[in-house]
Amino acid sequence: MTLAPILVLAALLFSLGVYGLLARRNAVLVLLAIELMLNAVNINLVAFEAMLRDSLAIGQVFTIFVITVAAAEVGIGLAIVLLIFRNRATANVDDFSLMKW
Amino acid sequence: MSDWFSEPANWVFLVVGLGVAGSALRVVTSKNVVHAALYLVATLAGTAVLFLLLSAEFVAWVLVLVYIGAVVVLFLFGIMITRAPIGYDASLDNNRRAVAAVVSGALFLLMSWAAIDFFGSEPLQGIGEGTPTELLGESILGRFVFPFEIVSFVLLAALIGGITVARKDATPAEAEEQV
């Protein structure tokens, strides 16, 4: 088994995440797209670990860190979406122009 | 190419990879919010199988527990609470889909070109051998104990922050009553 096909799959997942981030209007779906991108990073880390096989398994350790941070990010992100929905009665990111000048 | 197909691990990768790519595509194109979240489950399950194939068992099960078990459930709660249009809805996408497709397509071509160019025939080691969880534990609580503590602090801060942000504030009249 070689490394390149796995990296191409991860690149595909990352690009699909970028597409979702740019094309979606619903804030929850934008968060889903961000999850796809983080998942692509995880695949890359594990694949490089399988190539290098260092004595500390650094790739897998950092995958666990990324998963933890992603979980925290989803919690905060959904809390913010919920708050904006409560104040503005919409979850469309196009309508959030509060910080535009 | 016939070499590539003679290895069973490559067949598993081909099937799982096609499944992951297809369901990831459905995550970003589905017209139904709940379906998009459920396709994310399929993507993550495929990723977990890929991790098992790359002999990262512990990480694969962490992915299943944390992502499929907790994060997707959180997403479904978010969909229900924000009353996102459940069922078919055409207004989930904005009108910049063509630009988004061009940008992500260019990004994919660039990244896959770089991956093939630099790591074209780099072999993977220890496929099917498994990483001992003991090694991961010693690594996390030994060399990486400081990042581990920082990540635990981040989780605590996210927990408190999530509660604080999402909590319903009392109206001035209610606040006066409580005093």
CSV table of C-alpha atoms in Angstrom, one decimal:
chain,number,residue,atom,x,y,z
A,1,MET,CA,0.0,0.0,0.0
A,2,THR,CA,1.3,3.4,-0.9
A,3,LEU,CA,0.8,6.8,0.7
A,4,ALA,CA,-0.4,8.9,-2.3
A,5,PRO,CA,-3.9,7.5,-2.8
A,6,ILE,CA,-4.8,8.2,0.8
A,7,LEU,CA,-3.4,11.8,0.6
A,8,VAL,CA,-5.6,12.3,-2.6
A,9,LEU,CA,-8.7,11.0,-0.7
A,10,ALA,CA,-7.9,13.5,2.1
A,11,ALA,CA,-7.4,16.3,-0.4
A,12,LEU,CA,-10.8,15.4,-1.9
A,13,LEU,CA,-12.5,15.6,1.5
A,14,PHE,CA,-10.8,18.9,2.3
A,15,SER,CA,-11.9,20.4,-1.0
A,16,LEU,CA,-15.4,19.2,-0.5
A,17,GLY,CA,-15.3,20.9,2.9
A,18,VAL,CA,-14.2,24.1,1.3
A,19,TYR,CA,-17.0,23.9,-1.3
A,20,GLY,CA,-19.5,23.4,1.5
A,21,LEU,CA,-18.1,26.3,3.5
A,22,LEU,CA,-18.5,28.6,0.5
A,23,ALA,CA,-21.7,27.4,-1.0
A,24,ARG,CA,-23.9,26.7,2.1
A,25,ARG,CA,-26.2,29.3,3.6
A,26,ASN,CA,-27.4,27.4,6.7
A,27,ALA,CA,-25.0,27.9,9.6
A,28,VAL,CA,-25.3,24.3,10.8
A,29,LEU,CA,-24.4,23.0,7.4
A,30,VAL,CA,-21.3,25.3,7.4
A,31,LEU,CA,-20.2,23.7,10.6
A,32,LEU,CA,-20.7,20.2,9.0
A,33,ALA,CA,-18.4,21.3,6.2
A,34,ILE,CA,-15.8,22.4,8.8
A,35,GLU,CA,-16.0,18.9,10.3
A,36,LEU,CA,-15.2,17.4,6.9
A,37,MET,CA,-12.1,19.5,6.6
A,38,LEU,CA,-10.9,18.5,10.1
A,39,ASN,CA,-11.6,14.9,9.2
A,40,ALA,CA,-9.3,15.3,6.1
A,41,VAL,CA,-6.5,16.6,8.4
A,42,ASN,CA,-7.0,13.5,10.6
A,43,ILE,CA,-6.7,11.2,7.7
A,44,ASN,CA,-3.4,12.9,6.6
A,45,LEU,CA,-2.0,12.7,10.1
A,46,VAL,CA,-2.7,8.9,10.4
A,47,ALA,CA,-1.4,8.3,6.9
A,48,PHE,CA,1.9,10.0,7.6
A,49,GLU,CA,2.2,8.1,10.8
A,50,ALA,CA,1.7,4.9,8.9
A,51,MET,CA,4.6,6.0,6.6
A,52,LEU,CA,7.0,7.1,9.3
A,53,ARG,CA,6.2,4.7,12.2
A,54,ASP,CA,8.1,6.7,14.8
A,55,SER,CA,8.6,5.4,18.3
A,56,LEU,CA,6.1,7.9,19.9
A,57,ALA,CA,3.2,7.5,17.4
A,58,ILE,CA,3.1,11.3,17.1
A,59,GLY,CA,0.6,11.3,14.2
A,60,GLN,CA,-2.0,9.3,16.1
A,61,VAL,CA,-1.5,11.4,19.3
A,62,PHE,CA,-2.1,14.6,17.3
A,63,THR,CA,-5.1,13.0,15.6
A,64,ILE,CA,-6.6,12.6,19.1
A,65,PHE,CA,-5.8,16.2,19.9
A,66,VAL,CA,-7.5,17.4,16.7
A,67,ILE,CA,-10.6,15.3,17.5
A,68,THR,CA,-10.7,16.9,21.0
A,69,VAL,CA,-10.4,20.4,19.6
A,70,ALA,CA,-13.0,19.6,16.9
A,71,ALA,CA,-15.5,18.5,19.6
A,72,ALA,CA,-14.9,21.8,21.6
A,73,GLU,CA,-15.3,23.8,18.4
A,74,VAL,CA,-18.7,22.1,17.6
A,75,GLY,CA,-20.0,22.8,21.0
A,76,ILE,CA,-19.1,26.5,20.9
A,77,GLY,CA,-20.1,26.9,17.3
A,78,LEU,CA,-23.6,25.4,17.9
A,79,ALA,CA,-24.0,27.6,21.0
A,80,ILE,CA,-23.2,30.7,18.9
A,81,VAL,CA,-25.6,29.6,16.1
A,82,LEU,CA,-28.3,29.0,18.8
A,83,LEU,CA,-27.8,32.4,20.3
A,84,ILE,CA,-27.9,34.2,16.9
A,85,PHE,CA,-31.0,32.1,16.0
A,86,ARG,CA,-32.7,33.3,19.2
A,87,ASN,CA,-31.9,36.9,18.5
A,88,ARG,CA,-32.4,37.1,14.8
A,89,ALA,CA,-34.8,34.1,14.1
A,90,THR,CA,-32.7,32.9,11.2
A,91,ALA,CA,-29.8,30.5,10.7
A,92,ASN,CA,-28.7,31.9,7.3
A,93,VAL,CA,-25.1,33.1,7.4
A,94,ASP,CA,-25.9,35.6,4.6
A,95,ASP,CA,-28.2,37.5,7.1
A,96,PHE,CA,-25.5,37.9,9.7
A,97,SER,CA,-24.0,41.2,8.8
A,98,LEU,CA,-23.7,42.6,12.4
A,99,MET,CA,-20.0,43.1,12.2
A,100,LYS,CA,-19.9,44.5,8.7
A,101,TRP,CA,-19.3,48.2,8.3
B,1,MET,CA,-1.2,-1.2,-12.0
B,2,SER,CA,-1.8,-4.9,-11.8
B,3,ASP,CA,0.7,-4.9,-8.9
B,4,TRP,CA,-1.5,-2.4,-7.1
B,5,PHE,CA,-4.6,-4.6,-7.5
B,6,SER,CA,-2.8,-7.8,-6.3
B,7,GLU,CA,-2.7,-6.4,-2.7
B,8,PRO,CA,-5.9,-7.0,-0.7
B,9,ALA,CA,-5.5,-3.8,1.4
B,10,ASN,CA,-5.7,-1.7,-1.8
B,11,TRP,CA,-9.1,-3.3,-2.6
B,12,VAL,CA,-10.4,-2.4,0.8
B,13,PHE,CA,-9.0,1.1,0.4
B,14,LEU,CA,-10.7,1.5,-3.0
B,15,VAL,CA,-14.1,0.4,-1.7
B,16,VAL,CA,-13.9,2.4,1.5
B,17,GLY,CA,-12.5,5.5,-0.3
B,18,LEU,CA,-15.2,5.6,-2.9
B,19,GLY,CA,-17.8,5.3,-0.1
B,20,VAL,CA,-16.2,8.1,1.9
B,21,ALA,CA,-15.9,10.4,-1.1
B,22,GLY,CA,-19.5,9.7,-2.2
B,23,SER,CA,-21.0,10.4,1.2
B,24,ALA,CA,-18.8,13.5,1.7
B,25,LEU,CA,-20.1,14.8,-1.6
B,26,ARG,CA,-23.7,14.2,-0.4
B,27,VAL,CA,-22.9,16.0,2.9
B,28,VAL,CA,-22.2,19.3,1.0
B,29,THR,CA,-24.8,18.9,-1.8
B,30,SER,CA,-27.8,17.3,0.0
B,31,LYS,CA,-31.0,19.4,-0.1
B,32,ASN,CA,-32.1,17.9,3.3
B,33,VAL,CA,-30.4,19.1,6.5
B,34,VAL,CA,-30.9,15.9,8.4
B,35,HIS,CA,-29.7,13.8,5.5
B,36,ALA,CA,-26.5,15.9,5.3
B,37,ALA,CA,-25.9,15.1,9.0
B,38,LEU,CA,-26.5,11.4,8.5
B,39,TYR,CA,-24.2,11.3,5.4
B,40,LEU,CA,-21.5,12.8,7.7
B,41,VAL,CA,-22.0,9.7,9.9
B,42,ALA,CA,-21.3,7.5,6.8
B,43,THR,CA,-18.2,9.6,6.0
B,44,LEU,CA,-16.9,9.3,9.5
B,45,ALA,CA,-17.6,5.5,9.7
B,46,GLY,CA,-15.7,5.1,6.5
B,47,THR,CA,-12.8,7.1,7.9
B,48,ALA,CA,-12.8,4.9,11.0
B,49,VAL,CA,-12.5,1.8,8.7
B,50,LEU,CA,-9.6,3.6,6.9
B,51,PHE,CA,-7.9,4.2,10.3
B,52,LEU,CA,-8.3,0.5,11.1
B,53,LEU,CA,-6.7,-0.3,7.8
B,54,LEU,CA,-3.8,2.0,8.6
B,55,SER,CA,-3.4,0.1,11.9
B,56,ALA,CA,-4.6,3.0,14.1
B,57,GLU,CA,-7.2,1.0,16.2
B,58,PHE,CA,-7.4,3.3,19.2
B,59,VAL,CA,-7.9,6.5,17.0
B,60,ALA,CA,-10.5,4.7,15.0
B,61,TRP,CA,-12.6,3.9,18.0
B,62,VAL,CA,-12.1,7.4,19.5
B,63,LEU,CA,-13.4,8.7,16.2
B,64,VAL,CA,-16.5,6.4,16.4
B,65,LEU,CA,-17.2,7.4,20.0
B,66,VAL,CA,-16.5,11.1,19.9
B,67,TYR,CA,-17.7,12.0,16.4
B,68,ILE,CA,-20.5,9.5,15.6
B,69,GLY,CA,-21.6,9.2,19.2
B,70,ALA,CA,-21.4,12.8,20.4
B,71,VAL,CA,-20.7,15.4,17.7
B,72,VAL,CA,-23.3,14.2,15.2
B,73,VAL,CA,-25.9,13.9,18.0
B,74,LEU,CA,-25.1,17.5,18.9
B,75,PHE,CA,-25.5,18.5,15.2
B,76,LEU,CA,-29.0,16.8,15.1
B,77,PHE,CA,-29.9,18.7,18.3
B,78,GLY,CA,-28.7,21.9,16.6
B,79,ILE,CA,-30.8,21.2,13.5
B,80,MET,CA,-33.9,20.6,15.6
B,81,ILE,CA,-33.4,23.6,17.9
B,82,THR,CA,-32.7,26.1,15.1
B,83,ARG,CA,-35.8,24.7,13.3
B,84,ALA,CA,-33.8,24.3,10.1
B,85,PRO,CA,-36.2,23.4,7.3
B,86,ILE,CA,-36.5,19.6,7.8
B,87,GLY,CA,-37.2,18.0,4.5
B,88,TYR,CA,-36.5,19.2,1.0
B,89,ASP,CA,-35.4,22.9,0.8
B,90,ALA,CA,-33.7,24.6,-2.1
B,91,SER,CA,-32.6,27.7,-0.2
B,92,LEU,CA,-29.9,25.9,1.8
B,93,ASP,CA,-27.3,26.9,-0.8
B,94,ASN,CA,-26.4,30.5,-1.7
B,95,ASN,CA,-26.0,31.6,-5.4
B,96,ARG,CA,-22.1,31.4,-5.4
B,97,ARG,CA,-22.0,27.6,-6.0
B,98,ALA,CA,-20.1,28.0,-9.3
B,99,VAL,CA,-17.3,30.1,-7.7
B,100,ALA,CA,-17.2,27.6,-4.8
B,101,ALA,CA,-16.9,24.7,-7.1
B,102,VAL,CA,-14.1,26.3,-9.1
B,103,VAL,CA,-12.2,27.2,-5.9
B,104,SER,CA,-12.5,23.8,-4.3
B,105,GLY,CA,-11.7,22.0,-7.6
B,106,ALA,CA,-8.5,24.1,-8.1
B,107,LEU,CA,-7.6,23.3,-4.4
B,108,PHE,CA,-8.1,19.6,-5.0
B,109,LEU,CA,-6.0,19.6,-8.1
B,110,LEU,CA,-3.2,21.5,-6.4
B,111,MET,CA,-3.2,19.3,-3.3
B,112,SER,CA,-3.4,16.0,-5.1
B,113,TRP,CA,-0.7,17.1,-7.6
B,114,ALA,CA,1.6,18.0,-4.7
B,115,ALA,CA,0.8,14.7,-2.9
B,116,ILE,CA,1.5,12.5,-5.9
B,117,ASP,CA,4.5,14.5,-6.9
B,118,PHE,CA,6.2,14.4,-3.5
B,119,PHE,CA,4.9,11.0,-2.1
B,120,GLY,CA,4.2,9.2,-5.3
B,121,SER,CA,5.4,5.7,-4.4
B,122,GLU,CA,6.2,6.1,-0.7
B,123,PRO,CA,5.3,2.7,0.9
B,124,LEU,CA,3.3,2.4,4.1
B,125,GLN,CA,4.8,0.3,6.9
B,126,GLY,CA,3.2,-2.1,9.3
B,127,ILE,CA,-0.1,-2.4,7.6
B,128,GLY,CA,-2.2,-4.9,9.5
B,129,GLU,CA,0.1,-4.9,12.5
B,130,GLY,CA,-1.7,-2.5,14.8
B,131,THR,CA,-0.3,0.2,17.1
B,132,PRO,CA,-0.3,-0.9,20.7
B,133,THR,CA,-2.5,1.4,22.8
B,134,GLU,CA,0.1,1.2,25.5
B,135,LEU,CA,2.5,3.1,23.2
B,136,LEU,CA,-0.1,5.8,22.7
B,137,GLY,CA,-0.8,6.1,26.4
B,138,GLU,CA,2.9,6.4,27.2
B,139,SER,CA,3.3,9.0,24.4
B,140,ILE,CA,0.3,11.1,25.5
B,141,LEU,CA,1.2,11.0,29.2
B,142,GLY,CA,4.9,11.2,28.7
B,143,ARG,CA,6.4,13.3,25.9
B,144,PHE,CA,3.0,15.1,25.2
B,145,VAL,CA,1.7,15.6,28.7
B,146,PHE,CA,1.8,19.4,28.4
B,147,PRO,CA,-0.3,19.6,25.2
B,148,PHE,CA,-2.6,17.0,26.7
B,149,GLU,CA,-3.2,19.3,29.8
B,150,ILE,CA,-3.7,22.3,27.5
B,151,VAL,CA,-6.3,20.3,25.5
B,152,SER,CA,-8.1,19.3,28.6
B,153,PHE,CA,-8.2,23.0,29.6
B,154,VAL,CA,-9.6,23.9,26.2
B,155,LEU,CA,-12.3,21.4,26.7
B,156,LEU,CA,-13.2,22.8,30.1
B,157,ALA,CA,-13.2,26.3,28.7
B,158,ALA,CA,-15.4,25.2,25.8
B,159,LEU,CA,-17.8,23.5,28.2
B,160,ILE,CA,-18.2,26.6,30.4
B,161,GLY,CA,-18.2,28.9,27.3
B,162,GLY,CA,-20.9,26.8,25.6
B,163,ILE,CA,-23.1,27.0,28.7
B,164,THR,CA,-22.6,30.7,29.2
B,165,VAL,CA,-23.2,31.6,25.5
B,166,ALA,CA,-26.3,29.4,25.0
B,167,ARG,CA,-27.9,30.2,28.4
B,168,LYS,CA,-31.1,32.2,28.2
B,169,ASP,CA,-30.5,35.5,30.1
B,170,ALA,CA,-33.3,36.7,32.4
B,171,THR,CA,-35.2,39.7,31.3
B,172,PRO,CA,-34.7,42.8,33.5
B,173,ALA,CA,-38.1,42.2,35.2
B,174,GLU,CA,-37.2,38.6,36.0
B,175,ALA,CA,-33.8,39.6,37.3
B,176,GLU,CA,-35.4,42.1,39.7
B,177,GLU,CA,-37.7,39.4,40.9
B,178,GLN,CA,-34.8,37.1,41.7
B,179,VAL,CA,-33.0,39.7,43.8
